[in-house]
Amino acid sequence: MVTVKEGTRPPWVGLGAAVWVQIAAGNSYNFPLYSHSLKSVLGFNQHQLTMLGVANDIGENVGLLPGIASNKFPPWIILSIGAVACFLGYGVLWLAVSRTLQSLPYWLLWIALCVATNSSAWLTTAVLVTNMRNFPFSRGTVAGILKGYGGLSAAVFTEIYSVLLRNSSSKLLLFLTLGVPVLCFVLMYFVRPCTPASSEDSAEHGHFLFIQAASVVVGLYVLTTTVLDDSFSLSAPITISFIVIMVVLLMAPLAIPVKMTFLGSFREGNDSSSEIAMLLAEGEGAVKRKRRPKRGEDFKFTEAVIKADFWLLFLVYFVGVGSGVTVLNNLAQIGIAQGTHDTTILLSLFSFGNFVGRLGGGVVSEHFVKTRTIPRTFWMTCTQIIMIFIYLLFASAISGTLYAATALLGICYGVQFSIMIPTVSELFGLRHFGIFYNFMSLGNPLGAFLFSGLLAGYIYDSEAAKQHGLNHLYGTNVSCLGPNCFRVTFLVLAGVCCVGTILSIVLSIRIKPVYQMLYAGGSFRLPQNTNN
């Protein structure tokens, strides 16, 4: 760990840099932007396309290796591996879509997409683990900010895709191949572990509030400019200015360390309190316990997986993100089936909703856990109840509801991320947080495989074959039109969310005493009964 004064600039510089890395880590959300090219240029049917969507989600969320590596190597090594994976994976996809290389086998493209999006797991793990440890008393806020910017990344990439790259899939893939690695190599020095402040501070709260407000401005700006560019024929100078202003707005978090440089650090203490010293010692493994840990203390992975709360949280998260990613992966086809051919606006709405859910979930859960000791998972319960009605709305295909349903689903989907991350750290500690976080993230590709790959793709191709009078499903590249293309899928997802709601209620009741212990004083406190 870097030895610096608590509360000084390095953690805030790292958080500002982490915002950019987290946006780069959202490269996996671009799948709807180039999936149509994979289908048309390479002649894939919907089942093959949805299985590529599964590869997209597997790569993004299978992060056990990054989780293990985050406890053994510094962040710059984790970021370097992610950058190389991004270059290799997207490079192969670009060669295929641009027809630079002809007739690349399907299995190679599937593996390439896994490798490409696995860069997200490495990048996210590096910045999330580092900043959660740098700001241990503001876990929900930090998780909400970073995952919020991650959710906003789809809108940022959509802006680049539609404004700068003029809706070219091959140019987008080339941009991901080269742009993301370059960004990571430039910023990796600034993302580093630092000695955190000994307690939450009023100035720290103000700094977080500034970053949250700046992220909202960026989200509204990107959504507005994307819609304007899609609706009107704007000149090149205007569209270029959109990108320049967006880049400036994304640099807003760096204003905090700049301000601290000129006005002085808000906290210049040299000695950390015994509480933070204990937190760091346990986080680094210096403290050895002679008994099994209790919830709220640091668990080993083998100790956590035998706990019912661990699996309840996994299942609740699996339902929330697994059902939501099914819609995301099939968003272009859902829009076409309901008569809307503009994928960019749908993706921008989902992305903005995802951003609002991630940021808002962190802010709201942080407020109520400190003022009312309400378990964070209570908000997963609320959003999954809402998701039931959203899926029923999708299934009904009522005219004029597609855009609103997509944005609302994005919000509910985003909340699942910002709640799971601090919850798993609070229940099972920060020492092996990277492993716990990435194991929980497996719920996303598992849901994509079951609900998108096996269910949605099969039903879509079956209905498309029926509409076109075909007797077989595979080897065809036909589109399905009408609400029946996804109706059964949406009804199944609504039923799954009913189960997830029940599990979430059970989990919230079980962990209520843990939160009463951890936040009894209005802020996070380590368990006082640790036996060293």
Coordinates of C-alpha atoms in Angstrom, one line a residue:
M1 CA 0.0 0.0 0.0
V2 CA 1.3 3.5 -0.9
T3 CA 2.1 5.5 2.3
V4 CA 0.4 8.9 2.0
K5 CA -1.4 11.1 4.5
E6 CA -5.0 10.2 5.1
G7 CA -7.5 12.2 3.2
T8 CA -5.0 13.8 0.8
R9 CA -5.1 14.0 -3.0
P10 CA -4.0 10.6 -4.2
P11 CA -7.2 8.7 -3.4
W12 CA -9.2 11.4 -5.2
V13 CA -6.9 11.5 -8.2
G14 CA -7.4 7.7 -8.3
L15 CA -11.1 8.0 -8.1
G16 CA -11.1 10.6 -11.0
A17 CA -9.0 8.2 -13.1
A18 CA -11.2 5.3 -12.1
V19 CA -14.2 7.0 -13.6
W20 CA -12.6 7.0 -17.0
V21 CA -11.4 3.4 -16.6
Q22 CA -14.9 2.4 -15.5
I23 CA -16.4 4.0 -18.7
A24 CA -13.8 2.0 -20.7
A25 CA -14.8 -1.1 -18.8
G26 CA -18.4 -0.6 -20.1
N27 CA -17.2 -1.7 -23.6
S28 CA -19.4 -4.9 -23.3
Y29 CA -22.5 -2.7 -23.4
N30 CA -21.8 -2.0 -27.1
F31 CA -23.0 -5.4 -28.3
P32 CA -26.4 -4.0 -29.5
L33 CA -24.5 -1.4 -31.6
Y34 CA -22.6 -4.0 -33.7
S35 CA -24.7 -7.1 -33.2
H36 CA -26.8 -6.3 -36.4
S37 CA -23.5 -6.3 -38.4
L38 CA -22.5 -9.6 -37.0
K39 CA -25.9 -11.0 -38.1
S40 CA -26.0 -9.4 -41.6
V41 CA -22.4 -9.4 -42.6
L42 CA -21.7 -12.9 -41.3
G43 CA -25.1 -14.4 -41.9
F44 CA -26.0 -15.5 -38.4
N45 CA -29.5 -16.4 -37.2
Q46 CA -31.0 -15.0 -34.0
H47 CA -30.0 -18.1 -32.0
Q48 CA -26.4 -17.8 -33.0
L49 CA -26.6 -14.1 -32.3
T50 CA -28.0 -14.6 -28.8
M51 CA -25.3 -17.1 -28.1
L52 CA -22.8 -14.5 -29.0
G53 CA -24.6 -12.3 -26.5
V54 CA -24.0 -15.0 -24.0
A55 CA -20.3 -14.9 -24.8
N56 CA -20.4 -11.1 -24.3
D57 CA -21.9 -11.6 -20.8
I58 CA -19.6 -14.5 -19.9
G59 CA -16.5 -12.5 -20.8
E60 CA -17.8 -9.4 -18.9
N61 CA -18.7 -11.2 -15.7
V62 CA -16.4 -14.2 -15.3
G63 CA -13.8 -12.4 -13.1
L64 CA -12.6 -15.0 -10.6
L65 CA -9.1 -14.6 -12.0
P66 CA -9.1 -10.8 -11.7
G67 CA -10.5 -11.2 -8.2
I68 CA -7.7 -13.5 -7.1
A69 CA -5.1 -11.4 -8.8
S70 CA -6.3 -8.2 -7.1
N71 CA -5.0 -9.6 -3.8
K72 CA -1.6 -10.5 -5.2
F73 CA -0.7 -7.8 -7.7
P74 CA -0.9 -4.0 -7.9
P75 CA -3.7 -2.4 -9.9
W76 CA -1.5 -1.5 -12.8
I77 CA -0.9 -5.1 -13.6
I78 CA -4.6 -5.9 -13.5
L79 CA -5.3 -2.9 -15.8
S80 CA -2.5 -4.1 -18.2
I81 CA -4.0 -7.5 -18.6
G82 CA -7.4 -6.0 -19.3
A83 CA -6.0 -3.7 -21.9
V84 CA -4.3 -6.6 -23.7
A85 CA -7.5 -8.7 -23.6
C86 CA -9.4 -5.8 -25.1
F87 CA -6.9 -5.4 -27.9
L88 CA -6.8 -9.0 -28.9
G89 CA -10.5 -9.8 -28.6
Y90 CA -12.0 -6.7 -30.4
G91 CA -9.2 -6.9 -32.9
V92 CA -10.4 -10.3 -34.1
L93 CA -14.0 -9.0 -34.3
W94 CA -12.9 -6.0 -36.3
L95 CA -11.1 -8.3 -38.7
A96 CA -14.3 -10.2 -39.3
V97 CA -16.8 -7.4 -39.5
S98 CA -14.5 -5.2 -41.7
R99 CA -14.0 -8.3 -44.0
T100 CA -10.2 -7.9 -43.6
L101 CA -10.2 -11.6 -43.0
Q102 CA -12.8 -13.8 -44.6
S103 CA -14.7 -16.8 -43.2
L104 CA -13.5 -16.7 -39.6
P105 CA -15.2 -19.7 -37.8
Y106 CA -18.1 -19.1 -35.5
W107 CA -16.3 -20.6 -32.5
L108 CA -13.3 -18.3 -33.0
L109 CA -15.6 -15.2 -32.9
W110 CA -17.3 -16.6 -29.8
I111 CA -14.0 -16.9 -28.0
A112 CA -12.8 -13.5 -29.3
L113 CA -15.9 -11.9 -27.9
C114 CA -15.4 -13.6 -24.5
V115 CA -11.8 -12.4 -24.4
A116 CA -12.7 -8.8 -25.5
T117 CA -15.4 -8.3 -22.9
N118 CA -13.4 -10.1 -20.2
S119 CA -11.3 -6.9 -20.3
S120 CA -14.3 -5.4 -18.4
A121 CA -13.8 -7.8 -15.5
W122 CA -10.1 -6.9 -15.2
L123 CA -10.6 -3.2 -15.5
T124 CA -13.6 -3.0 -13.1
T125 CA -12.0 -5.2 -10.5
A126 CA -8.8 -3.0 -10.5
V127 CA -10.7 0.2 -9.9
L128 CA -13.5 -1.1 -7.7
V129 CA -11.3 -3.0 -5.3
T130 CA -8.8 -0.2 -5.0
N131 CA -11.4 2.5 -4.4
M132 CA -13.5 0.5 -2.0
R133 CA -10.4 0.1 0.1
N134 CA -9.4 3.7 -0.3
F135 CA -12.8 4.9 0.9
P136 CA -14.0 2.1 3.3
F137 CA -16.5 4.3 5.1
S138 CA -18.3 5.3 2.0
R139 CA -18.7 1.9 0.2
G140 CA -22.2 2.5 -1.1
T141 CA -21.4 5.9 -2.4
V142 CA -18.2 4.8 -4.1
A143 CA -19.9 1.7 -5.6
G144 CA -22.7 3.9 -6.9
I145 CA -20.4 6.4 -8.5
L146 CA -18.2 3.9 -10.2
K147 CA -20.9 1.5 -11.3
G148 CA -23.0 4.6 -12.3
Y149 CA -20.3 5.8 -14.7
G150 CA -20.0 2.2 -15.9
G151 CA -23.7 2.2 -16.7
L152 CA -23.4 5.5 -18.4
S153 CA -20.6 4.2 -20.6
A154 CA -23.1 2.7 -23.0
A155 CA -24.5 6.2 -23.7
V156 CA -21.0 7.6 -24.0
F157 CA -20.0 4.9 -26.5
T158 CA -23.3 5.4 -28.3
E159 CA -22.5 9.1 -28.6
I160 CA -19.1 8.3 -30.1
Y161 CA -20.7 5.6 -32.4
S162 CA -23.4 7.9 -33.8
V163 CA -21.7 11.3 -33.8
L164 CA -18.0 10.6 -34.3
L165 CA -18.1 7.2 -36.1
R166 CA -21.3 7.8 -38.1
N167 CA -22.9 4.5 -37.1
S168 CA -20.1 2.4 -38.5
S169 CA -19.8 -1.0 -36.7
S170 CA -16.3 -1.7 -38.1
K171 CA -15.1 1.7 -36.9
L172 CA -16.6 1.1 -33.5
L173 CA -14.8 -2.2 -33.1
L174 CA -11.5 -0.6 -34.3
F175 CA -12.0 2.2 -31.7
L176 CA -12.5 -0.4 -29.0
T177 CA -9.4 -2.3 -30.2
L178 CA -7.1 0.7 -29.9
G179 CA -8.8 3.3 -27.8
V180 CA -9.5 1.4 -24.6
P181 CA -6.0 0.0 -24.2
V182 CA -4.4 3.4 -24.8
L183 CA -6.7 4.9 -22.2
C184 CA -5.8 2.2 -19.6
F185 CA -2.0 2.6 -20.2
V186 CA -2.3 6.3 -19.7
L187 CA -4.3 6.2 -16.5
M188 CA -2.9 3.0 -14.8
Y189 CA -0.3 5.0 -12.7
F190 CA -3.1 7.0 -11.0
V191 CA -5.2 4.1 -9.9
R192 CA -3.3 2.9 -6.8
P193 CA -4.1 1.9 -3.2
C194 CA -3.6 4.7 -0.6
T195 CA -4.1 5.1 3.2
P196 CA -7.8 6.1 3.6
A197 CA -9.1 8.8 5.9
S198 CA -9.8 7.6 9.5
S199 CA -13.5 8.5 9.3
E200 CA -16.1 10.1 7.1
D201 CA -15.7 13.9 6.8
S202 CA -18.1 16.7 5.9
A203 CA -15.7 17.8 3.1
E204 CA -15.6 14.2 1.8
H205 CA -19.4 14.2 1.7
G206 CA -19.3 17.4 -0.3
H207 CA -16.8 16.0 -2.8
F208 CA -18.9 12.9 -3.4
L209 CA -21.9 15.1 -3.9
F210 CA -20.0 17.1 -6.5
I211 CA -19.1 13.9 -8.4
Q212 CA -22.6 12.6 -8.3
A213 CA -24.0 15.9 -9.6
A214 CA -21.4 16.0 -12.3
S215 CA -22.3 12.5 -13.4
V216 CA -26.0 13.4 -13.6
V217 CA -25.1 16.4 -15.8
V218 CA -23.0 14.1 -18.1
G219 CA -25.9 11.6 -18.3
L220 CA -28.5 14.2 -19.3
Y221 CA -26.1 15.8 -21.7
V222 CA -25.2 12.6 -23.5
L223 CA -28.8 11.5 -23.7
T224 CA -29.9 14.9 -25.1
T225 CA -27.2 15.2 -27.7
T226 CA -27.7 11.6 -28.9
V227 CA -31.4 12.3 -29.5
L228 CA -30.6 15.6 -31.2
D229 CA -28.1 14.1 -33.5
D230 CA -30.5 11.2 -34.4
S231 CA -33.5 13.6 -35.0
F232 CA -31.8 16.4 -37.0
S233 CA -29.1 16.6 -39.6
L234 CA -26.4 18.5 -37.8
S235 CA -23.2 19.8 -39.3
A236 CA -19.9 18.2 -38.6
P237 CA -18.5 21.1 -36.4
I238 CA -21.6 20.9 -34.1
T239 CA -21.4 17.1 -33.7
I240 CA -17.6 17.3 -33.0
S241 CA -18.3 20.0 -30.4
F242 CA -20.7 17.5 -28.7
I243 CA -17.8 15.1 -28.2
V244 CA -15.5 17.8 -27.0
I245 CA -17.9 19.0 -24.4
M246 CA -18.7 15.5 -23.3
V247 CA -14.9 14.9 -22.7
V248 CA -14.7 18.0 -20.6
L249 CA -17.7 17.0 -18.5
L250 CA -16.2 13.6 -17.9
M251 CA -13.1 15.3 -16.4
A252 CA -15.2 17.0 -13.7
P253 CA -14.1 14.5 -10.9
L254 CA -10.5 15.6 -11.3
A255 CA -11.6 19.1 -10.2
I256 CA -11.5 17.8 -6.6
P257 CA -7.8 17.0 -6.4
V258 CA -7.1 20.2 -8.3
K259 CA -9.0 22.2 -5.7
M260 CA -7.2 20.3 -2.9
T261 CA -3.9 21.3 -4.6
F262 CA -4.6 25.0 -4.4
L263 CA -6.6 25.1 -1.2
G264 CA -4.9 22.4 0.8
S265 CA -6.1 19.0 1.8
F266 CA -9.3 19.0 3.8
R267 CA -7.7 16.5 6.3
E268 CA -4.0 16.5 7.1
G269 CA -3.9 14.0 10.0
N270 CA -0.8 11.9 10.3
D271 CA -2.1 9.1 12.4
S272 CA -5.1 6.9 11.7
S273 CA -7.5 5.9 14.4
S274 CA -7.3 2.4 15.8
E275 CA -10.5 1.5 14.0
I276 CA -9.1 2.3 10.5
A277 CA -5.8 0.6 11.5
M278 CA -7.7 -2.5 12.3
L279 CA -9.7 -2.3 9.0
L280 CA -6.5 -2.0 7.0
A281 CA -4.8 -4.8 8.9
E282 CA -7.6 -7.2 8.3
G283 CA -7.9 -6.0 4.7
E284 CA -4.2 -6.9 4.2
G285 CA -4.4 -10.1 6.1
A286 CA -2.2 -9.0 9.0
V287 CA -4.7 -9.8 11.7
K288 CA -5.3 -13.5 12.3
R289 CA -8.5 -14.8 13.9
K290 CA -8.7 -17.9 16.0
R291 CA -12.4 -18.5 15.4
R292 CA -14.7 -18.5 12.4
P293 CA -15.8 -15.0 11.4
K294 CA -19.2 -13.5 11.9
R295 CA -21.2 -11.6 9.3
G296 CA -19.6 -8.1 9.0
E297 CA -16.1 -9.5 9.5
D298 CA -13.6 -10.7 6.9
F299 CA -14.4 -14.1 5.5
K300 CA -12.3 -16.4 3.4
F301 CA -14.1 -17.6 0.2
T302 CA -14.4 -21.1 1.6
E303 CA -16.0 -19.7 4.8
A304 CA -18.5 -17.5 2.8
V305 CA -19.8 -20.1 0.4
I306 CA -21.2 -22.2 3.3
K307 CA -23.4 -19.3 4.4
A308 CA -27.1 -19.1 3.4
D309 CA -26.9 -15.3 3.1
F310 CA -24.1 -15.7 0.5
W311 CA -26.3 -17.8 -1.8
L312 CA -29.4 -15.8 -1.2
L313 CA -27.6 -12.7 -2.3
F314 CA -26.3 -14.5 -5.3
L315 CA -29.7 -15.8 -6.3
V316 CA -31.4 -12.4 -5.9
Y317 CA -28.7 -10.7 -7.9
F318 CA -28.9 -13.5 -10.6
V319 CA -32.6 -12.8 -11.0
G320 CA -32.2 -9.0 -11.3
V321 CA -29.3 -8.8 -13.7
G322 CA -30.0 -12.1 -15.5
S323 CA -33.5 -11.0 -16.6
G324 CA -32.4 -7.4 -17.3
V325 CA -29.4 -8.5 -19.5
T326 CA -31.8 -10.6 -21.6
V327 CA -33.6 -7.5 -22.6
L328 CA -30.3 -5.6 -23.2
N329 CA -28.9 -8.4 -25.4
N330 CA -32.1 -8.5 -27.5
L331 CA -32.8 -4.8 -27.5
A332 CA -32.4 -4.3 -31.2
Q333 CA -34.6 -7.2 -32.1
I334 CA -37.2 -6.2 -29.4
G335 CA -37.4 -2.8 -31.0
I336 CA -37.8 -4.1 -34.5
A337 CA -40.4 -6.6 -33.4
Q338 CA -42.5 -3.7 -32.0
G339 CA -42.0 -1.5 -35.0
T340 CA -39.0 0.6 -33.8
H341 CA -35.8 0.4 -35.8
D342 CA -33.7 3.0 -34.0
T343 CA -31.5 1.0 -31.7
T344 CA -29.4 3.9 -30.6
I345 CA -32.2 5.8 -28.8
L346 CA -33.3 2.6 -27.1
L347 CA -29.8 1.8 -26.0
S348 CA -29.3 5.4 -24.8
L349 CA -32.5 5.2 -22.7
F350 CA -31.5 1.9 -21.2
S351 CA -28.0 3.2 -20.5
F352 CA -29.2 6.4 -18.9
G353 CA -31.7 4.5 -16.8
N354 CA -28.9 2.0 -15.9
F355 CA -26.8 5.0 -14.8
V356 CA -29.5 6.5 -12.7
G357 CA -30.2 3.2 -11.0
R358 CA -26.6 2.5 -10.2
L359 CA -25.9 6.0 -8.9
G360 CA -29.3 6.4 -7.2
G361 CA -29.1 2.9 -5.7
G362 CA -25.8 3.8 -4.0
V363 CA -27.0 7.2 -2.8
V364 CA -30.4 6.0 -1.5
S365 CA -29.2 2.9 0.2
E366 CA -26.3 4.8 1.8
H367 CA -28.7 7.3 3.2
F368 CA -31.2 4.9 4.7
V369 CA -28.6 2.4 6.0
K370 CA -27.0 5.2 8.0
T371 CA -30.2 6.9 9.2
R372 CA -32.5 3.9 9.6
T373 CA -30.2 0.9 9.4
I374 CA -32.4 -0.4 6.5
P375 CA -30.5 -3.3 4.8
R376 CA -29.5 -2.4 1.3
T377 CA -31.2 -5.4 -0.2
F378 CA -34.5 -3.8 0.7
W379 CA -34.1 -1.8 -2.5
M380 CA -33.4 -4.9 -4.6
T381 CA -36.8 -6.1 -3.3
C382 CA -38.5 -2.9 -4.4
T383 CA -37.0 -2.8 -7.9
Q384 CA -37.7 -6.5 -8.6
I385 CA -41.3 -5.9 -7.8
I386 CA -41.3 -3.1 -10.3
M387 CA -39.5 -5.3 -12.8
I388 CA -42.5 -7.8 -12.7
F389 CA -44.8 -5.1 -14.0
I390 CA -42.2 -3.9 -16.6
Y391 CA -42.0 -7.3 -18.1
L392 CA -45.7 -7.6 -18.2
L393 CA -45.8 -4.3 -20.0
F394 CA -43.2 -5.5 -22.5
A395 CA -45.3 -8.6 -23.0
S396 CA -48.5 -6.6 -23.7
A397 CA -46.6 -4.5 -26.4
I398 CA -49.0 -1.6 -25.8
S399 CA -48.3 1.1 -28.3
G400 CA -46.1 4.0 -27.1
T401 CA -44.8 2.2 -24.0
L402 CA -41.5 0.7 -25.4
Y403 CA -39.3 3.7 -24.6
A404 CA -40.6 4.3 -21.1
A405 CA -40.4 0.6 -20.2
T406 CA -36.8 0.4 -21.5
A407 CA -35.7 3.4 -19.5
L408 CA -37.5 2.1 -16.3
L409 CA -36.0 -1.3 -16.7
G410 CA -32.6 0.2 -17.0
I411 CA -33.1 1.9 -13.7
C412 CA -34.1 -1.3 -11.9
Y413 CA -31.3 -3.2 -13.6
G414 CA -28.7 -0.6 -12.4
V415 CA -29.9 -0.8 -8.8
Q416 CA -29.0 -4.5 -8.6
F417 CA -25.3 -3.6 -9.2
S418 CA -25.0 -0.7 -6.8
I419 CA -26.7 -2.7 -4.0
M420 CA -24.9 -6.0 -4.4
I421 CA -21.4 -4.5 -4.3
P422 CA -21.4 -2.8 -0.9
T423 CA -23.7 -5.5 0.5
V424 CA -21.2 -8.3 -0.2
S425 CA -18.4 -6.2 1.3
E426 CA -20.4 -5.4 4.4
L427 CA -21.4 -9.0 5.0
F428 CA -18.1 -10.7 4.2
G429 CA -15.4 -8.0 4.5
L430 CA -12.9 -6.2 2.2
R431 CA -10.0 -8.7 2.5
H432 CA -11.3 -11.0 -0.3
F433 CA -13.8 -8.5 -1.8
G434 CA -12.4 -8.9 -5.3
I435 CA -13.2 -12.7 -5.3
F436 CA -16.6 -12.2 -3.7
Y437 CA -17.6 -9.5 -6.2
N438 CA -16.6 -11.4 -9.2
F439 CA -18.3 -14.6 -8.0
M440 CA -21.5 -12.7 -7.6
S441 CA -21.0 -11.3 -11.1
L442 CA -21.4 -14.8 -12.5
G443 CA -25.1 -14.3 -12.1
N444 CA -25.1 -12.1 -15.1
P445 CA -23.7 -14.6 -17.7
L446 CA -25.7 -17.4 -16.1
G447 CA -28.9 -15.4 -16.5
A448 CA -27.9 -14.5 -20.1
F449 CA -27.3 -18.2 -21.0
L450 CA -30.5 -19.4 -19.5
F451 CA -32.9 -16.6 -20.3
S452 CA -31.4 -15.1 -23.4
G453 CA -29.4 -17.9 -25.1
L454 CA -31.8 -20.8 -24.4
L455 CA -35.1 -19.1 -23.9
A456 CA -35.3 -15.8 -25.9
G457 CA -33.3 -16.9 -28.9
Y458 CA -35.2 -20.2 -29.3
I459 CA -38.6 -18.6 -29.0
Y460 CA -37.6 -15.8 -31.4
D461 CA -36.3 -18.1 -34.1
S462 CA -39.4 -20.4 -33.7
E463 CA -41.7 -17.5 -34.2
A464 CA -39.7 -16.1 -37.1
A465 CA -39.7 -19.6 -38.8
K466 CA -43.5 -19.8 -38.3
Q467 CA -44.0 -16.3 -39.8
H468 CA -42.0 -17.1 -42.9
G469 CA -43.3 -20.6 -43.3
L470 CA -40.0 -22.4 -42.6
N471 CA -39.7 -25.8 -41.1
H472 CA -36.4 -25.3 -39.5
L473 CA -34.8 -22.7 -37.2
Y474 CA -31.1 -22.9 -37.9
G475 CA -29.2 -21.5 -40.8
T476 CA -31.9 -18.8 -41.4
N477 CA -31.4 -15.1 -41.2
V478 CA -35.0 -13.8 -41.0
S479 CA -36.5 -11.3 -38.7
C480 CA -39.5 -11.8 -36.4
L481 CA -42.2 -9.1 -36.2
G482 CA -44.9 -8.6 -33.7
P483 CA -45.4 -9.0 -29.9
N484 CA -45.3 -12.8 -30.1
C485 CA -41.6 -12.7 -30.8
F486 CA -40.8 -12.1 -27.1
R487 CA -44.1 -12.4 -25.3
V488 CA -43.4 -15.8 -23.7
T489 CA -39.9 -14.7 -22.7
F490 CA -41.3 -11.6 -20.9
L491 CA -43.9 -13.7 -19.1
V492 CA -41.2 -16.1 -17.9
L493 CA -39.0 -13.2 -16.7
A494 CA -41.9 -11.7 -14.8
G495 CA -42.4 -15.1 -13.0
V496 CA -38.7 -15.3 -12.2
C497 CA -38.8 -11.8 -10.7
C498 CA -41.6 -13.0 -8.4
V499 CA -39.3 -15.7 -7.0
G500 CA -36.5 -13.2 -6.7
T501 CA -38.7 -10.8 -4.7
I502 CA -39.5 -13.5 -2.2
L503 CA -35.8 -14.5 -1.8
S504 CA -34.9 -10.8 -1.4
I505 CA -37.4 -10.4 1.4
V506 CA -36.0 -13.4 3.2
L507 CA -32.5 -12.1 2.8
S508 CA -33.4 -8.6 4.1
I509 CA -35.0 -10.0 7.2
R510 CA -32.0 -12.3 7.9
I511 CA -29.4 -9.5 7.6
K512 CA -31.3 -6.8 9.4
P513 CA -29.4 -7.5 12.7
V514 CA -26.1 -7.2 10.9
Y515 CA -26.9 -3.7 9.6
Q516 CA -28.1 -2.7 13.1
M517 CA -24.7 -3.7 14.4
L518 CA -22.6 -2.1 11.6
Y519 CA -24.4 1.2 11.4
A520 CA -25.7 1.6 15.0
G521 CA -23.8 4.9 15.3
G522 CA -24.9 6.4 12.0
S523 CA -21.8 5.4 10.1
F524 CA -19.9 2.2 9.3
R525 CA -18.3 0.6 12.3
L526 CA -16.2 -2.5 12.5
P527 CA -17.5 -5.4 14.6
Q528 CA -16.3 -4.8 18.2
N529 CA -16.1 -8.4 19.2
T530 CA -13.3 -9.4 16.8
N531 CA -11.1 -11.9 18.6
N532 CA -7.5 -11.3 17.5

